[in-house]
Amino acid sequence: MNTAQPIRRIAILGGGTAGWMAAALLACKLRGLAESIQIIESPEIGTVGVGEATIPPIGLFNGALGVDEGEFMRETRATFKLGIQFQDWGRVGQRYFHPFGVFGTSPGMDTLHHFWLKARQHGETRAFEQWSLNAMAAQLNRFMRPEKSDGGLASLYSYAFHFDAGLYAQYLRRYAEQRGVRRVERKVEQVELRSADGFIQALRLDDGSRVEADLYIDCSGFRGLLIEEALHTGYEDWTHWLPCDRAIAVPCASAGELTPYTRSTARSAGWQWRIPLQHRIGNGYVYCSRYLSDDEATATLLAHLDGPALAEPRLLRFTTGRRRQFWNKNCIALGLASGFMEPLESTSIHLVQKGLTHLLNLFPDLDFAPCVIHEYNRRSIEEYERIRDFVILHYKATTRSDAPLWRQCQSMPVPEPLAYKIEQFQQTGRIVHYDSELFATSNWLAVLLGQEVWPRHYDPLTDQQDFAELHRRLDGVREAIRSAAEATPRHADYLKAGALIHA
Amino acid sequence: MSHLSNKPGPRRFVIIGGGLAGWMTAAVLARALKREYGEIQLIETAGASGESRAVGTRPSFRKLCGLLGIDERDWMPATHATFKLGAEFRDWGRAGDGYFHGFGPCGARLEGVAFHQHWLRLQRLGNIPPFEDFAPVAALARAGRFAPPAPDRRSPFHWYDYAYHLDRPQMTAYLRRYALRRGVQPVAGSVVALERHADSALISALRLADGALISADLVIDCSAGRNGPLWRALEVRFEDWRRWMPGDRALSIPAAAPTQWPPYSCFAAAEHGWRWQIPLQDSVDWGYAYCSDLSTETQLEAALRAMSPDARLEHVAPLRFDAGRPDRFWIGNALLLGACRPGPLEATELQLLQSGVTRFLGLFPGFTSGFDRASAQEYNRLTIAEHDGVRDFLALHFIATTRDDSPFWRHCRGLEAPVTLRDRLELFRHSGRLGLAEDDAFGEEGWLAVLLGQHVVPAGIDPLAAATDLEHTRGALQMLTSRLHAGLAGAPAHRDFLARHGLLA
């Protein structure tokens, strides 16, 4: 029988979004196990907060904490999000919407896009996104939460949030501190390793004190103070697939109607995000420094804002990729310490959430068994790489040739699982699904069709159906979705009516 | 304008094999394809010899019934079918003990932690009822009762599923009638050779023993003819699983009419291998699987005679199992279905067959001069993964044992697990974690039933379970036990349920 002792002391290094998410969830779920959870936050390290847009599973995270959604939204100045609008990605002047949720009027309409492909062959010109409730409502700036009870179309809504990541960290900090998490505002001077096995023994702080813990969670950002600088875990560089390496970010004043979606606009050397919050709009330009100077990027960003800039633009540098292991010895890296993936599909916060979920499912004892660590890394790396593939698809599936970045991306070889997926889609119109993949068939369809990757064939069994009848059914589905979207309140009105606006 | 054009799919389907596999495939195709779409022919060849008379299914079979649009009140009486809530296993982990693998979970998550972790914790602290005692489906089955799952999601009796036992020859005949009514054309004969297109190496026609030539766009071989002309011509290699599940033969004897109506199968480990009992309405099918390298037919006959002195063994030919898989399932325009025949243990036969044919419909190929290679590639990727999952689960039954009381079981103790199973066992033995893929064919309930039932005891448990308030955990288990007893009382006896709903022959 195993005599391993339980883990009692946890130290989290870094108080950004990742650090406070970890502190809050562990404080909630490790009641009765962890005797101390400390978070060491350096006053000098600024928080980055690029992950202001989220995807629907964030609701599960907040639910696990038991926080009230209304309170959370008011505190973080949140707005609702139905998906992402992509501008100029497949080609300049073209736009598509990547909606959350399903296409069609019920889950499991697997053959719908084959019907549409056939109709398109016969002259259908309306985009496939018109068969998505989320997309149609977003286009009209409408929003409502799903009406699960009535079983009607409105039950299909699927949503996430845009919020101020800095405020979210503060909100979670209050939550965590109320549950006994101790915050130490100090800088780590030195990391002490055990000579026997190289595990982290203690952190020496700049006031001479030591923090000793059983388990260390590295949320220190890009540098990876523990996972990399102390443990030399190694980094897998993905810049040959995702060449952007800088971002410039700036908030601006809101203007116009409140949109229930993130916007991503492809530019000559990267892409610009637009994230609407209650009190401002978050903006940023992710670019490749080989093709654009920082000054040019800043100028481009400032020239494309909805309202006046509200702060000085901030520059971020990164190398896209991942740590060779997310969990090494007694250290688990979360957030930017674990790797960097540009926030093109708003997955930054989700990856932190997923890392914590796996940690809770595989929570170790002091033995830190290699099979448990291996399982954690296997699951996390698998998921991480499939998300990477989805992001790469956006760069690969383009016909843009107006700038060197796009020419480079069009012709680059992509990872094998992605190449297979694209090939399968082009040949058969079908979406391959891998085990534990975050993005589902509907997500891949939205981007592939949105960026005009046309399959050579649709499902041959579609031909069994009478074409006129099939066309009537397609029209019927679209019409039902259109009228459901029109019956949905305006996003801004819905926030007000639900008392979700910060006072 | 559009780059999209479409190739028509294949129109002439030829199925080889007149057994259950062949007619089930014919029935599904005839249902899914409109009659004017194409023609389906079935070459009725003598079936493979490795087939038990009774067949157990898994819950997915209900989806197949839905797809075919057949009603229990029609097909159950016609095939002498009974309900199946799972299977009882006797003497596997060690002689004298038993467990139930039911189609439903044991207990429910508590404080976000899997139920079995809490159970493991209490087990270490002292006496606690066996794991299966917390499975509503096992309680129902052991009591000889049957009811479909309760509609109320709050009831512990909501969270299970059920399947069937059915009579192979009668189900084959039933599906044959079904397929014939929908236009499938039977052809008597056996395939001796195949003809190919000159330019593509695809099969163009099958030559029968009587000289007849049957043209085909797509050939589906359900005859499991490893030594037949098709497998030879396609150069299919067979990955043999005998090194993980050594039973390759079985003797099955005519069975008596049932006196009891258990809503479950029974698999018992025995000296030469393992025995099965599958209850039908009019009989209990039973057999004894053994390894032809370790035991002789004479030894088996003696063993059977000792168990059942009145049984008539004169005309019994041994069944031959063929556990394993081809290296590819879809090659050019040929599809191999039903080639994996490990015997009735865990009822994988129809499950693999069903997913094999429905997956084909989901990946239906285009067809002009060349077949859609992409569809075949994806089909093979998924089907190989599915088979390897089945292999690991079946292998577990033979590897997780401490029996050493006969050559068969001593042989099993020396078996080396497939790498994927070995890693899974290591993780489970450490702290009871499973690490399953999301589409695992048997799910957590299946793996836990067998692992814990065969005494694969984790060294440690999830620390989160260990940190849960002990009284809270005990209280939750007690509550479950009492709800379970209360719920059981209302369920009818299995036979009564069949009678009441007009399901008896």
PDB file of N, CA, C and O in Angstrom, chain A residues 1-2 31 117 120-121 361-365 367 369 372 375 420 424 427 430 432-436 454-458 460-461 464, chain B residues 1-7 32-34 37 111 362-365 374-375 377-378 381 427 430 433 435 437-438 459-460 463-464 467:
ATOM      1  N   MET A   1       0.831  -1.206   0.000  1.00  0.00           N
ATOM      2  CA  MET A   1       0.000   0.000   0.000  1.00  0.00           C
ATOM      3  C   MET A   1       0.863   1.254   0.000  1.00  0.00           C
ATOM      4  O   MET A   1       1.942   1.280   0.551  1.00  0.00           O
ATOM      5  N   ASN A   2       0.381   2.237  -0.633  1.00  0.00           N
ATOM      6  CA  ASN A   2       1.110   3.489  -0.781  1.00  0.00           C
ATOM      7  C   ASN A   2       1.140   4.247   0.547  1.00  0.00           C
ATOM      8  O   ASN A   2       0.131   4.431   1.187  1.00  0.00           O
ATOM      9  N   ARG A  31     -10.031  22.394   0.066  1.00  0.00           N
ATOM     10  CA  ARG A  31     -10.416  22.524   1.479  1.00  0.00           C
ATOM     11  C   ARG A  31     -10.192  21.174   2.147  1.00  0.00           C
ATOM     12  O   ARG A  31     -10.591  20.143   1.619  1.00  0.00           O
ATOM     13  N   LEU A 117     -23.420  22.447 -49.080  1.00  0.00           N
ATOM     14  CA  LEU A 117     -22.394  22.343 -50.130  1.00  0.00           C
ATOM     15  C   LEU A 117     -23.035  21.999 -51.468  1.00  0.00           C
ATOM     16  O   LEU A 117     -22.656  22.527 -52.513  1.00  0.00           O
ATOM     17  N   ARG A 120     -24.865  24.988 -52.725  1.00  0.00           N
ATOM     18  CA  ARG A 120     -23.907  25.976 -53.204  1.00  0.00           C
ATOM     19  C   ARG A 120     -23.468  25.634 -54.631  1.00  0.00           C
ATOM     20  O   ARG A 120     -23.309  26.511 -55.475  1.00  0.00           O
ATOM     21  N   GLN A 121     -23.313  24.348 -54.857  1.00  0.00           N
ATOM     22  CA  GLN A 121     -22.959  23.898 -56.197  1.00  0.00           C
ATOM     23  C   GLN A 121     -24.048  24.297 -57.200  1.00  0.00           C
ATOM     24  O   GLN A 121     -23.784  24.524 -58.367  1.00  0.00           O
ATOM     25  N   ASN A 361      -7.863  16.558 -11.153  1.00  0.00           N
ATOM     26  CA  ASN A 361      -8.166  15.148 -11.448  1.00  0.00           C
ATOM     27  C   ASN A 361      -6.983  14.231 -11.172  1.00  0.00           C
ATOM     28  O   ASN A 361      -7.165  13.038 -10.976  1.00  0.00           O
ATOM     29  N   LEU A 362      -5.795  14.793 -11.210  1.00  0.00           N
ATOM     30  CA  LEU A 362      -4.586  13.971 -11.033  1.00  0.00           C
ATOM     31  C   LEU A 362      -3.764  14.495  -9.863  1.00  0.00           C
ATOM     32  O   LEU A 362      -2.540  14.434  -9.882  1.00  0.00           O
ATOM     33  N   PHE A 363      -4.435  15.012  -8.863  1.00  0.00           N
ATOM     34  CA  PHE A 363      -3.699  15.670  -7.786  1.00  0.00           C
ATOM     35  C   PHE A 363      -2.728  14.693  -7.142  1.00  0.00           C
ATOM     36  O   PHE A 363      -3.094  13.580  -6.765  1.00  0.00           O
ATOM     37  N   PRO A 364      -1.461  15.098  -7.023  1.00  0.00           N
ATOM     38  CA  PRO A 364      -0.428  14.150  -6.585  1.00  0.00           C
ATOM     39  C   PRO A 364      -0.317  14.052  -5.066  1.00  0.00           C
ATOM     40  O   PRO A 364      -0.888  14.869  -4.342  1.00  0.00           O
ATOM     41  N   ASP A 365       0.414  13.060  -4.641  1.00  0.00           N
ATOM     42  CA  ASP A 365       0.919  12.995  -3.274  1.00  0.00           C
ATOM     43  C   ASP A 365       2.367  13.441  -3.312  1.00  0.00           C
ATOM     44  O   ASP A 365       2.913  13.716  -4.384  1.00  0.00           O
ATOM     45  N   ASP A 367       4.816  11.770  -3.271  1.00  0.00           N
ATOM     46  CA  ASP A 367       5.666  10.881  -4.067  1.00  0.00           C
ATOM     47  C   ASP A 367       5.884  11.406  -5.485  1.00  0.00           C
ATOM     48  O   ASP A 367       6.801  11.001  -6.165  1.00  0.00           O
ATOM     49  N   ALA A 369       4.519  10.770  -8.366  1.00  0.00           N
ATOM     50  CA  ALA A 369       4.748   9.577  -9.185  1.00  0.00           C
ATOM     51  C   ALA A 369       4.896   9.946 -10.656  1.00  0.00           C
ATOM     52  O   ALA A 369       4.087  10.693 -11.204  1.00  0.00           O
ATOM     53  N   VAL A 372       1.762   9.652 -12.919  1.00  0.00           N
ATOM     54  CA  VAL A 372       0.747  10.701 -12.792  1.00  0.00           C
ATOM     55  C   VAL A 372       1.196  11.948 -13.556  1.00  0.00           C
ATOM     56  O   VAL A 372       0.425  12.561 -14.302  1.00  0.00           O
ATOM     57  N   GLU A 375       0.836  11.351 -17.219  1.00  0.00           N
ATOM     58  CA  GLU A 375      -0.556  11.431 -17.676  1.00  0.00           C
ATOM     59  C   GLU A 375      -0.996  12.893 -17.807  1.00  0.00           C
ATOM     60  O   GLU A 375      -1.671  13.268 -18.760  1.00  0.00           O
ATOM     61  N   TYR A 420      -3.623  16.357 -42.207  1.00  0.00           N
ATOM     62  CA  TYR A 420      -4.578  15.269 -42.432  1.00  0.00           C
ATOM     63  C   TYR A 420      -6.009  15.794 -42.384  1.00  0.00           C
ATOM     64  O   TYR A 420      -6.849  15.454 -43.218  1.00  0.00           O
ATOM     65  N   GLN A 424      -8.565  15.670 -45.467  1.00  0.00           N
ATOM     66  CA  GLN A 424      -9.841  14.966 -45.347  1.00  0.00           C
ATOM     67  C   GLN A 424     -11.001  15.890 -45.711  1.00  0.00           C
ATOM     68  O   GLN A 424     -11.931  15.499 -46.407  1.00  0.00           O
ATOM     69  N   GLN A 427     -11.109  16.573 -49.458  1.00  0.00           N
ATOM     70  CA  GLN A 427     -11.523  15.414 -50.251  1.00  0.00           C
ATOM     71  C   GLN A 427     -13.000  15.063 -50.051  1.00  0.00           C
ATOM     72  O   GLN A 427     -13.672  14.648 -50.983  1.00  0.00           O
ATOM     73  N   ARG A 430     -15.721  16.296 -44.833  1.00  0.00           N
ATOM     74  CA  ARG A 430     -15.958  15.825 -43.465  1.00  0.00           C
ATOM     75  C   ARG A 430     -14.865  16.328 -42.521  1.00  0.00           C
ATOM     76  O   ARG A 430     -13.729  16.514 -42.930  1.00  0.00           O
ATOM     77  N   VAL A 432     -12.538  15.605 -39.400  1.00  0.00           N
ATOM     78  CA  VAL A 432     -11.921  14.581 -38.547  1.00  0.00           C
ATOM     79  C   VAL A 432     -11.910  15.093 -37.115  1.00  0.00           C
ATOM     80  O   VAL A 432     -11.623  16.261 -36.879  1.00  0.00           O
ATOM     81  N   HIS A 433     -12.257  14.222 -36.186  1.00  0.00           N
ATOM     82  CA  HIS A 433     -12.201  14.620 -34.775  1.00  0.00           C
ATOM     83  C   HIS A 433     -11.186  13.759 -34.035  1.00  0.00           C
ATOM     84  O   HIS A 433     -11.213  12.544 -34.137  1.00  0.00           O
ATOM     85  N   TYR A 434     -10.293  14.414 -33.302  1.00  0.00           N
ATOM     86  CA  TYR A 434      -9.318  13.680 -32.503  1.00  0.00           C
ATOM     87  C   TYR A 434      -9.783  13.619 -31.046  1.00  0.00           C
ATOM     88  O   TYR A 434     -10.581  14.447 -30.605  1.00  0.00           O
ATOM     89  N   ASP A 435      -9.222  12.661 -30.322  1.00  0.00           N
ATOM     90  CA  ASP A 435      -9.586  12.496 -28.923  1.00  0.00           C
ATOM     91  C   ASP A 435      -9.304  13.771 -28.117  1.00  0.00           C
ATOM     92  O   ASP A 435      -8.270  14.402 -28.296  1.00  0.00           O
ATOM     93  N   SER A 436     -10.225  14.135 -27.238  1.00  0.00           N
ATOM     94  CA  SER A 436     -10.079  15.260 -26.297  1.00  0.00           C
ATOM     95  C   SER A 436      -9.806  16.589 -26.987  1.00  0.00           C
ATOM     96  O   SER A 436      -9.119  17.439 -26.435  1.00  0.00           O
ATOM     97  N   TRP A 454     -12.755  24.977 -49.932  1.00  0.00           N
ATOM     98  CA  TRP A 454     -13.917  24.271 -50.466  1.00  0.00           C
ATOM     99  C   TRP A 454     -13.621  22.789 -50.673  1.00  0.00           C
ATOM    100  O   TRP A 454     -12.657  22.437 -51.333  1.00  0.00           O
ATOM    101  N   PRO A 455     -14.455  21.933 -50.104  1.00  0.00           N
ATOM    102  CA  PRO A 455     -14.281  20.495 -50.347  1.00  0.00           C
ATOM    103  C   PRO A 455     -14.526  20.175 -51.813  1.00  0.00           C
ATOM    104  O   PRO A 455     -15.339  20.833 -52.465  1.00  0.00           O
ATOM    105  N   ARG A 456     -13.828  19.170 -52.307  1.00  0.00           N
ATOM    106  CA  ARG A 456     -14.058  18.758 -53.693  1.00  0.00           C
ATOM    107  C   ARG A 456     -15.386  18.026 -53.827  1.00  0.00           C
ATOM    108  O   ARG A 456     -15.976  17.992 -54.883  1.00  0.00           O
ATOM    109  N   HIS A 457     -15.827  17.418 -52.738  1.00  0.00           N
ATOM    110  CA  HIS A 457     -17.055  16.626 -52.813  1.00  0.00           C
ATOM    111  C   HIS A 457     -17.876  16.814 -51.558  1.00  0.00           C
ATOM    112  O   HIS A 457     -17.327  17.092 -50.499  1.00  0.00           O
ATOM    113  N   TYR A 458     -19.173  16.632 -51.678  1.00  0.00           N
ATOM    114  CA  TYR A 458     -20.010  16.523 -50.489  1.00  0.00           C
ATOM    115  C   TYR A 458     -20.346  15.046 -50.315  1.00  0.00           C
ATOM    116  O   TYR A 458     -20.020  14.217 -51.179  1.00  0.00           O
ATOM    117  N   PRO A 460     -21.825  11.705 -50.728  1.00  0.00           N
ATOM    118  CA  PRO A 460     -22.610  11.205 -51.863  1.00  0.00           C
ATOM    119  C   PRO A 460     -24.035  10.802 -51.476  1.00  0.00           C
ATOM    120  O   PRO A 460     -24.929  10.817 -52.321  1.00  0.00           O
ATOM    121  N   LEU A 461     -24.261  10.441 -50.224  1.00  0.00           N
ATOM    122  CA  LEU A 461     -25.610  10.033 -49.828  1.00  0.00           C
ATOM    123  C   LEU A 461     -26.592  11.203 -49.870  1.00  0.00           C
ATOM    124  O   LEU A 461     -27.799  11.013 -49.871  1.00  0.00           O
ATOM    125  N   GLN A 464     -29.247  11.094 -52.447  1.00  0.00           N
ATOM    126  CA  GLN A 464     -30.454  10.269 -52.293  1.00  0.00           C
ATOM    127  C   GLN A 464     -31.695  11.131 -52.109  1.00  0.00           C
ATOM    128  O   GLN A 464     -32.805  10.688 -52.341  1.00  0.00           O
TER     129      GLN A 464
ATOM    130  N   MET B   1     -16.558  30.772 -59.402  1.00  0.00           N
ATOM    131  CA  MET B   1     -17.648  29.906 -58.926  1.00  0.00           C
ATOM    132  C   MET B   1     -17.069  28.688 -58.214  1.00  0.00           C
ATOM    133  O   MET B   1     -15.874  28.538 -58.027  1.00  0.00           O
ATOM    134  N   SER B   2     -17.941  27.848 -57.853  1.00  0.00           N
ATOM    135  CA  SER B   2     -17.597  26.708 -57.000  1.00  0.00           C
ATOM    136  C   SER B   2     -16.555  25.781 -57.626  1.00  0.00           C
ATOM    137  O   SER B   2     -16.578  25.502 -58.806  1.00  0.00           O
ATOM    138  N   HIS B   3     -15.659  25.296 -56.775  1.00  0.00           N
ATOM    139  CA  HIS B   3     -14.736  24.261 -57.198  1.00  0.00           C
ATOM    140  C   HIS B   3     -15.341  22.892 -56.930  1.00  0.00           C
ATOM    141  O   HIS B   3     -14.715  21.881 -57.124  1.00  0.00           O
ATOM    142  N   LEU B   4     -16.549  22.925 -56.369  1.00  0.00           N
ATOM    143  CA  LEU B   4     -17.128  21.688 -55.887  1.00  0.00           C
ATOM    144  C   LEU B   4     -17.844  20.958 -57.010  1.00  0.00           C
ATOM    145  O   LEU B   4     -18.593  21.533 -57.765  1.00  0.00           O
ATOM    146  N   SER B   5     -17.567  19.675 -57.104  1.00  0.00           N
ATOM    147  CA  SER B   5     -18.366  18.868 -58.000  1.00  0.00           C
ATOM    148  C   SER B   5     -18.588  17.592 -57.245  1.00  0.00           C
ATOM    149  O   SER B   5     -17.920  17.337 -56.258  1.00  0.00           O
ATOM    150  N   ASN B   6     -19.491  16.803 -57.648  1.00  0.00           N
ATOM    151  CA  ASN B   6     -19.624  15.569 -56.893  1.00  0.00           C
ATOM    152  C   ASN B   6     -19.537  14.349 -57.756  1.00  0.00           C
ATOM    153  O   ASN B   6     -20.047  14.285 -58.867  1.00  0.00           O
ATOM    154  N   LYS B   7     -18.857  13.365 -57.173  1.00  0.00           N
ATOM    155  CA  LYS B   7     -18.811  12.058 -57.791  1.00  0.00           C
ATOM    156  C   LYS B   7     -19.967  11.271 -57.214  1.00  0.00           C
ATOM    157  O   LYS B   7     -20.235  11.380 -56.026  1.00  0.00           O
ATOM    158  N   ALA B  32     -30.605   2.199 -45.154  1.00  0.00           N
ATOM    159  CA  ALA B  32     -29.991   3.522 -45.322  1.00  0.00           C
ATOM    160  C   ALA B  32     -30.002   4.004 -46.773  1.00  0.00           C
ATOM    161  O   ALA B  32     -30.008   5.197 -47.027  1.00  0.00           O
ATOM    162  N   LEU B  33     -29.982   3.056 -47.706  1.00  0.00           N
ATOM    163  CA  LEU B  33     -29.927   3.440 -49.114  1.00  0.00           C
ATOM    164  C   LEU B  33     -31.308   3.266 -49.736  1.00  0.00           C
ATOM    165  O   LEU B  33     -31.929   2.218 -49.593  1.00  0.00           O
ATOM    166  N   LYS B  34     -31.745   4.281 -50.405  1.00  0.00           N
ATOM    167  CA  LYS B  34     -33.040   4.157 -51.073  1.00  0.00           C
ATOM    168  C   LYS B  34     -32.944   3.099 -52.157  1.00  0.00           C
ATOM    169  O   LYS B  34     -31.898   2.909 -52.771  1.00  0.00           O
ATOM    170  N   TYR B  37     -31.508   3.846 -55.351  1.00  0.00           N
ATOM    171  CA  TYR B  37     -30.120   4.307 -55.317  1.00  0.00           C
ATOM    172  C   TYR B  37     -29.175   3.263 -55.880  1.00  0.00           C
ATOM    173  O   TYR B  37     -28.207   3.579 -56.571  1.00  0.00           O
ATOM    174  N   GLU B 111     -18.256  15.406  -4.157  1.00  0.00           N
ATOM    175  CA  GLU B 111     -17.274  16.488  -3.998  1.00  0.00           C
ATOM    176  C   GLU B 111     -16.335  16.563  -5.207  1.00  0.00           C
ATOM    177  O   GLU B 111     -15.143  16.816  -5.059  1.00  0.00           O
ATOM    178  N   GLY B 362     -21.292   6.638 -42.480  1.00  0.00           N
ATOM    179  CA  GLY B 362     -20.845   7.989 -42.148  1.00  0.00           C
ATOM    180  C   GLY B 362     -19.701   8.466 -43.028  1.00  0.00           C
ATOM    181  O   GLY B 362     -19.506   9.662 -43.196  1.00  0.00           O
ATOM    182  N   LEU B 363     -18.946   7.534 -43.577  1.00  0.00           N
ATOM    183  CA  LEU B 363     -17.793   7.882 -44.423  1.00  0.00           C
ATOM    184  C   LEU B 363     -18.026   7.383 -45.854  1.00  0.00           C
ATOM    185  O   LEU B 363     -17.092   6.993 -46.553  1.00  0.00           O
ATOM    186  N   PHE B 364     -19.274   7.388 -46.250  1.00  0.00           N
ATOM    187  CA  PHE B 364     -19.648   6.846 -47.557  1.00  0.00           C
ATOM    188  C   PHE B 364     -18.784   7.449 -48.665  1.00  0.00           C
ATOM    189  O   PHE B 364     -18.642   8.665 -48.767  1.00  0.00           O
ATOM    190  N   PRO B 365     -18.197   6.594 -49.475  1.00  0.00           N
ATOM    191  CA  PRO B 365     -17.211   7.101 -50.433  1.00  0.00           C
ATOM    192  C   PRO B 365     -17.830   7.621 -51.723  1.00  0.00           C
ATOM    193  O   PRO B 365     -18.926   7.237 -52.108  1.00  0.00           O
ATOM    194  N   ALA B 374      -9.510   8.954 -49.249  1.00  0.00           N
ATOM    195  CA  ALA B 374      -9.597   9.660 -47.965  1.00  0.00           C
ATOM    196  C   ALA B 374     -10.582   8.972 -47.024  1.00  0.00           C
ATOM    197  O   ALA B 374     -10.305   8.804 -45.844  1.00  0.00           O
ATOM    198  N   SER B 375     -11.709   8.550 -47.559  1.00  0.00           N
ATOM    199  CA  SER B 375     -12.709   7.892 -46.717  1.00  0.00           C
ATOM    200  C   SER B 375     -12.146   6.611 -46.128  1.00  0.00           C
ATOM    201  O   SER B 375     -12.329   6.317 -44.951  1.00  0.00           O
ATOM    202  N   GLN B 377      -9.035   5.876 -45.621  1.00  0.00           N
ATOM    203  CA  GLN B 377      -7.966   6.175 -44.669  1.00  0.00           C
ATOM    204  C   GLN B 377      -8.537   6.514 -43.289  1.00  0.00           C
ATOM    205  O   GLN B 377      -8.081   6.013 -42.263  1.00  0.00           O
ATOM    206  N   GLU B 378      -9.557   7.358 -43.286  1.00  0.00           N
ATOM    207  CA  GLU B 378     -10.171   7.748 -42.021  1.00  0.00           C
ATOM    208  C   GLU B 378     -10.901   6.563 -41.391  1.00  0.00           C
ATOM    209  O   GLU B 378     -10.861   6.351 -40.183  1.00  0.00           O
ATOM    210  N   ARG B 381      -8.310   4.409 -39.764  1.00  0.00           N
ATOM    211  CA  ARG B 381      -7.760   5.041 -38.558  1.00  0.00           C
ATOM    212  C   ARG B 381      -8.693   4.804 -37.369  1.00  0.00           C
ATOM    213  O   ARG B 381      -8.271   4.361 -36.292  1.00  0.00           O
ATOM    214  N   LEU B 427      -0.884   3.407 -14.150  1.00  0.00           N
ATOM    215  CA  LEU B 427      -1.539   4.598 -13.586  1.00  0.00           C
ATOM    216  C   LEU B 427      -2.636   4.194 -12.604  1.00  0.00           C
ATOM    217  O   LEU B 427      -2.765   4.771 -11.527  1.00  0.00           O
ATOM    218  N   HIS B 430      -1.309   2.926  -9.336  1.00  0.00           N
ATOM    219  CA  HIS B 430      -0.727   3.958  -8.484  1.00  0.00           C
ATOM    220  C   HIS B 430      -1.801   4.644  -7.645  1.00  0.00           C
ATOM    221  O   HIS B 430      -1.709   4.702  -6.432  1.00  0.00           O
ATOM    222  N   ARG B 433      -6.456   6.093 -11.102  1.00  0.00           N
ATOM    223  CA  ARG B 433      -6.874   6.948 -12.235  1.00  0.00           C
ATOM    224  C   ARG B 433      -6.947   6.104 -13.506  1.00  0.00           C
ATOM    225  O   ARG B 433      -6.181   5.157 -13.667  1.00  0.00           O
ATOM    226  N   GLY B 435      -7.533   7.418 -17.168  1.00  0.00           N
ATOM    227  CA  GLY B 435      -6.934   7.921 -18.405  1.00  0.00           C
ATOM    228  C   GLY B 435      -7.541   7.369 -19.689  1.00  0.00           C
ATOM    229  O   GLY B 435      -6.826   7.019 -20.622  1.00  0.00           O
ATOM    230  N   ALA B 437      -9.765   7.371 -23.262  1.00  0.00           N
ATOM    231  CA  ALA B 437     -10.126   8.270 -24.353  1.00  0.00           C
ATOM    232  C   ALA B 437     -11.622   8.566 -24.232  1.00  0.00           C
ATOM    233  O   ALA B 437     -12.373   7.796 -23.643  1.00  0.00           O
ATOM    234  N   GLU B 438     -12.046   9.704 -24.794  1.00  0.00           N
ATOM    235  CA  GLU B 438     -13.439  10.111 -24.610  1.00  0.00           C
ATOM    236  C   GLU B 438     -14.424   9.139 -25.262  1.00  0.00           C
ATOM    237  O   GLU B 438     -15.567   9.043 -24.834  1.00  0.00           O
ATOM    238  N   ALA B 459      -2.461   1.314  -5.185  1.00  0.00           N
ATOM    239  CA  ALA B 459      -1.633   1.483  -3.995  1.00  0.00           C
ATOM    240  C   ALA B 459      -2.094   2.691  -3.185  1.00  0.00           C
ATOM    241  O   ALA B 459      -2.090   2.680  -1.969  1.00  0.00           O
ATOM    242  N   GLY B 460      -2.484   3.723  -3.887  1.00  0.00           N
ATOM    243  CA  GLY B 460      -2.956   4.924  -3.206  1.00  0.00           C
ATOM    244  C   GLY B 460      -4.283   5.351  -3.788  1.00  0.00           C
ATOM    245  O   GLY B 460      -4.787   4.737  -4.723  1.00  0.00           O
ATOM    246  N   PRO B 463      -5.891  12.000  -3.484  1.00  0.00           N
ATOM    247  CA  PRO B 463      -5.808  12.730  -2.210  1.00  0.00           C
ATOM    248  C   PRO B 463      -7.049  13.571  -1.923  1.00  0.00           C
ATOM    249  O   PRO B 463      -7.358  13.835  -0.762  1.00  0.00           O
ATOM    250  N   LEU B 464      -7.756  13.977  -2.975  1.00  0.00           N
ATOM    251  CA  LEU B 464      -8.965  14.765  -2.752  1.00  0.00           C
ATOM    252  C   LEU B 464     -10.067  13.920  -2.111  1.00  0.00           C
ATOM    253  O   LEU B 464     -10.873  14.422  -1.336  1.00  0.00           O
ATOM    254  N   ALA B 467      -9.313  13.557   1.498  1.00  0.00           N
ATOM    255  CA  ALA B 467      -9.508  14.766   2.288  1.00  0.00           C
ATOM    256  C   ALA B 467     -10.981  15.096   2.513  1.00  0.00           C
ATOM    257  O   ALA B 467     -11.317  16.056   3.190  1.00  0.00           O
TER     258      ALA B 467
END
